[in-house]
Short mmCIF file of C-alpha atoms in Angstrom, two decimals:
data_model
loop_
_atom_site.label_atom_id
_atom_site.label_comp_id
_atom_site.label_asym_id
_atom_site.label_seq_id
_atom_site.Cartn_x
_atom_site.Cartn_y
_atom_site.Cartn_z
CA UNK A 1 -67.71 -18.87 -45.78
CA UNK A 2 -67.82 -22.38 -44.67
CA UNK A 3 -64.20 -22.44 -44.20
CA UNK A 4 -64.49 -19.39 -41.74
CA UNK A 5 -67.28 -21.12 -39.97
CA UNK A 6 -65.25 -24.35 -39.69
CA UNK A 7 -62.30 -22.30 -38.33
CA UNK A 8 -64.57 -20.47 -35.76
CA UNK A 9 -65.88 -24.03 -34.67
CA UNK A 10 -62.28 -25.27 -34.24
CA UNK A 11 -61.43 -22.34 -32.31
CA UNK A 12 -64.45 -22.99 -29.94
CA UNK A 13 -63.41 -26.57 -29.55
CA UNK A 14 -59.89 -25.51 -28.59
CA UNK A 15 -60.84 -22.84 -26.33
CA UNK A 16 -63.47 -24.98 -24.37
CA UNK A 17 -61.77 -28.13 -23.95
CA UNK A 18 -61.22 -28.82 -20.27
CA UNK A 19 -61.98 -25.35 -19.34
CA UNK A 20 -64.80 -24.27 -17.25
CA UNK A 21 -64.04 -20.56 -17.34
CA UNK A 22 -65.75 -18.16 -19.66
CA UNK A 23 -63.92 -17.31 -23.05
CA UNK A 24 -63.77 -13.70 -23.97
CA UNK A 25 -64.04 -12.63 -27.47
CA UNK A 26 -60.57 -11.45 -27.75
CA UNK A 27 -59.16 -14.71 -26.74
CA UNK A 28 -61.28 -16.25 -29.72
CA UNK A 29 -59.99 -13.76 -32.09
CA UNK A 30 -56.52 -14.26 -30.99
CA UNK A 31 -56.77 -18.08 -31.53
CA UNK A 32 -58.67 -17.62 -34.98
CA UNK A 33 -55.80 -15.09 -35.94
CA UNK A 34 -53.28 -17.70 -35.15
CA UNK A 35 -55.10 -20.41 -37.14
CA UNK A 36 -55.47 -18.03 -40.00
CA UNK A 37 -51.51 -17.65 -39.66
CA UNK A 38 -51.03 -21.33 -40.00
CA UNK A 39 -53.09 -21.65 -43.36
CA UNK A 40 -50.85 -18.64 -44.46
CA UNK A 41 -47.75 -20.56 -43.46
CA UNK A 42 -49.13 -23.70 -45.09
CA UNK A 43 -49.71 -22.05 -48.45
CA UNK A 44 -46.12 -20.59 -48.64
CA UNK A 45 -44.59 -23.78 -47.71
CA UNK A 46 -46.56 -25.32 -50.58
CA UNK A 47 -45.48 -22.85 -52.99
CA UNK A 48 -41.91 -23.27 -51.95
CA UNK A 49 -41.87 -27.06 -52.50
CA UNK A 50 -43.40 -26.66 -55.99
CA UNK A 51 -40.77 -24.20 -56.88
CA UNK A 52 -37.99 -26.29 -55.58
CA UNK A 53 -39.36 -29.78 -56.98
CA UNK A 54 -39.31 -28.20 -60.56
CA UNK A 55 -35.64 -27.46 -60.20
CA UNK A 56 -34.51 -30.58 -58.14
CA UNK A 57 -31.98 -32.93 -58.87
CA UNK A 58 -31.53 -36.65 -58.36
CA UNK A 59 -28.37 -36.01 -56.24
CA UNK A 60 -28.15 -36.30 -52.49
CA UNK A 61 -25.90 -34.51 -50.03
CA UNK A 62 -24.79 -34.49 -46.35
CA UNK A 63 -26.27 -31.20 -45.56
CA UNK A 64 -28.15 -30.59 -41.98
CA UNK A 65 -31.40 -29.26 -42.14
CA UNK A 66 -31.43 -25.59 -41.49
CA UNK A 67 -33.08 -24.05 -38.49
CA UNK A 68 -36.66 -22.59 -38.98
CA UNK A 69 -36.53 -19.28 -40.65
CA UNK A 70 -39.95 -18.16 -39.91
CA UNK A 71 -38.68 -16.55 -36.60
CA UNK A 72 -36.99 -13.52 -38.71
CA UNK A 73 -40.11 -12.94 -40.70
CA UNK A 74 -42.87 -12.81 -38.14
CA UNK A 75 -42.50 -10.88 -34.79
CA UNK A 76 -44.91 -13.07 -32.96
CA UNK A 77 -44.04 -15.24 -29.96
CA UNK A 78 -42.43 -18.52 -30.50
CA UNK A 79 -44.74 -21.64 -30.67
CA UNK A 80 -44.19 -25.10 -29.72
CA UNK A 81 -45.61 -28.05 -31.91
CA UNK A 82 -49.06 -29.39 -30.40
CA UNK A 83 -48.08 -32.96 -31.60
CA UNK A 84 -44.27 -33.63 -31.95
CA UNK A 85 -43.71 -35.68 -34.71
CA UNK A 86 -40.91 -37.52 -36.61
CA UNK A 87 -41.36 -38.05 -40.34
CA UNK A 88 -39.41 -39.55 -43.47
CA UNK A 89 -37.88 -37.41 -46.13
CA UNK A 90 -41.14 -36.85 -47.91
CA UNK A 91 -43.09 -35.55 -44.83
CA UNK A 92 -43.21 -31.68 -44.48
CA UNK A 93 -41.12 -30.18 -41.91
CA UNK A 94 -42.16 -27.24 -39.49
CA UNK A 95 -44.41 -26.24 -36.73
CA UNK A 96 -47.12 -29.00 -36.12
CA UNK A 97 -50.52 -28.16 -35.22
CA UNK A 98 -53.96 -29.86 -35.16
CA UNK A 99 -54.76 -28.62 -38.49
CA UNK A 100 -51.53 -29.32 -40.21
CA UNK A 101 -49.56 -32.03 -38.75
CA UNK A 102 -45.65 -31.85 -39.86
CA UNK A 103 -42.47 -33.24 -38.44
CA UNK A 104 -40.88 -31.00 -36.09
CA UNK A 105 -37.60 -29.62 -37.26
CA UNK A 106 -36.68 -27.88 -33.92
CA UNK A 107 -36.18 -30.96 -31.50
CA UNK A 108 -34.06 -30.66 -28.41
CA UNK A 109 -33.11 -33.89 -26.49
CA UNK A 110 -33.81 -33.83 -22.53
CA UNK A 111 -31.34 -36.58 -21.96
CA UNK A 112 -28.24 -34.75 -23.45
CA UNK A 113 -29.63 -31.42 -23.74
CA UNK A 114 -28.54 -31.06 -27.36
CA UNK A 115 -30.38 -29.87 -30.56
CA UNK A 116 -31.61 -33.10 -32.63
CA UNK A 117 -30.12 -33.09 -36.21
CA UNK A 118 -31.63 -34.47 -39.10
CA UNK A 119 -30.55 -35.70 -42.65
CA UNK A 120 -33.08 -36.17 -45.35
CA UNK A 121 -32.64 -39.21 -47.89
CA UNK A 122 -29.96 -40.45 -45.44
CA UNK A 123 -30.06 -43.24 -43.07
CA UNK A 124 -27.84 -44.41 -39.98
CA UNK A 125 -25.65 -47.26 -40.51
CA UNK A 126 -26.32 -50.41 -38.63
CA UNK A 127 -23.05 -50.16 -36.69
CA UNK A 128 -23.97 -46.64 -35.45
CA UNK A 129 -23.66 -46.69 -31.58
CA UNK A 130 -23.98 -44.58 -28.48
CA UNK A 131 -20.25 -44.06 -28.28
CA UNK A 132 -20.03 -42.97 -31.78
CA UNK A 133 -22.47 -40.54 -31.41
CA UNK A 134 -21.15 -39.04 -27.96
CA UNK A 135 -17.63 -38.63 -29.42
CA UNK A 136 -18.47 -37.48 -32.96
CA UNK A 137 -21.84 -35.24 -32.41
CA UNK A 138 -22.35 -32.59 -33.79
CA UNK A 139 -19.29 -32.61 -36.22
CA UNK A 140 -20.68 -33.39 -39.85
CA UNK A 141 -17.50 -34.23 -41.01
CA UNK A 142 -17.00 -37.19 -38.73
CA UNK A 143 -20.60 -38.20 -38.78
CA UNK A 144 -20.50 -39.05 -42.38
CA UNK A 145 -18.71 -42.43 -41.81
CA UNK A 146 -22.03 -43.76 -40.33
CA UNK A 147 -24.56 -42.21 -42.85
CA UNK A 148 -25.48 -43.92 -45.98
CA UNK A 149 -27.98 -42.67 -48.77
CA UNK A 150 -31.65 -44.18 -48.44
CA UNK A 151 -34.40 -42.59 -50.36
CA UNK A 152 -37.36 -41.67 -48.47
CA UNK A 153 -35.58 -41.92 -45.02
CA UNK A 154 -34.90 -39.08 -42.44
CA UNK A 155 -32.17 -39.89 -40.09
CA UNK A 156 -32.32 -38.16 -36.64
CA UNK A 157 -29.78 -37.93 -33.87
CA UNK A 158 -28.76 -36.18 -30.54
CA UNK A 159 -25.69 -37.23 -28.61
CA UNK A 160 -27.39 -40.00 -27.06
CA UNK A 161 -30.02 -41.54 -29.56
CA UNK A 162 -30.53 -41.85 -33.37
CA UNK A 163 -33.37 -43.25 -35.51
CA UNK A 164 -34.11 -43.74 -39.14
CA UNK A 165 -37.74 -42.67 -39.81
CA UNK A 166 -39.74 -43.46 -42.97
CA UNK A 167 -43.26 -42.69 -42.05
CA UNK A 168 -44.58 -40.03 -39.80
CA UNK A 169 -44.70 -41.12 -36.13
CA UNK A 170 -45.11 -39.54 -32.78
CA UNK A 171 -42.02 -39.08 -30.77
CA UNK A 172 -43.59 -40.63 -27.47
CA UNK A 173 -44.16 -44.07 -29.41
CA UNK A 174 -40.52 -44.04 -30.27
CA UNK A 175 -39.73 -43.82 -26.58
CA UNK A 176 -37.59 -40.66 -27.03
CA UNK A 177 -36.70 -37.87 -24.70
CA UNK A 178 -37.20 -35.16 -27.62
CA UNK A 179 -39.09 -32.13 -27.43
CA UNK A 180 -39.98 -29.18 -29.57
CA UNK A 181 -37.70 -26.30 -28.52
CA UNK A 182 -40.14 -23.83 -30.19
CA UNK A 183 -40.42 -22.29 -33.83
#
């Protein structure tokens, strides 16, 4: 019962921040419903991780991270991350909210207007440069020349910028023009 009270308190805080208008009970109910869906999503992802870890191998591959699949499952409206974050290979990917902070896996670059690709346990070579990405993005077979295995690292890139990330960090701190394009 305490969990529900905490959820309701969180919903009141979110609904009341910076607003002077009166909040209707239906708006609070909608917000609480979204928060409960986030908890369900979190439980589903935890189960998937446990199953995948039990059957994982130590080899790595150059596979691109697949697009989010939750759009086909739920008929709800697409949502953007409240905090757009990047993270290393060990950080969870998906929709980032105030309650569950994850690395956004649906990034779009505002500078070149391309989807940001990411590779787990891979790092960009020191010789990677703007011209290489401009000429070879998003062709994975051509990008392999500048990708090296590195445990715990997640390599991010669009056509104009690239980063090797080991720990969770806010996109704004990295001075990137990347936004969440909705999940």
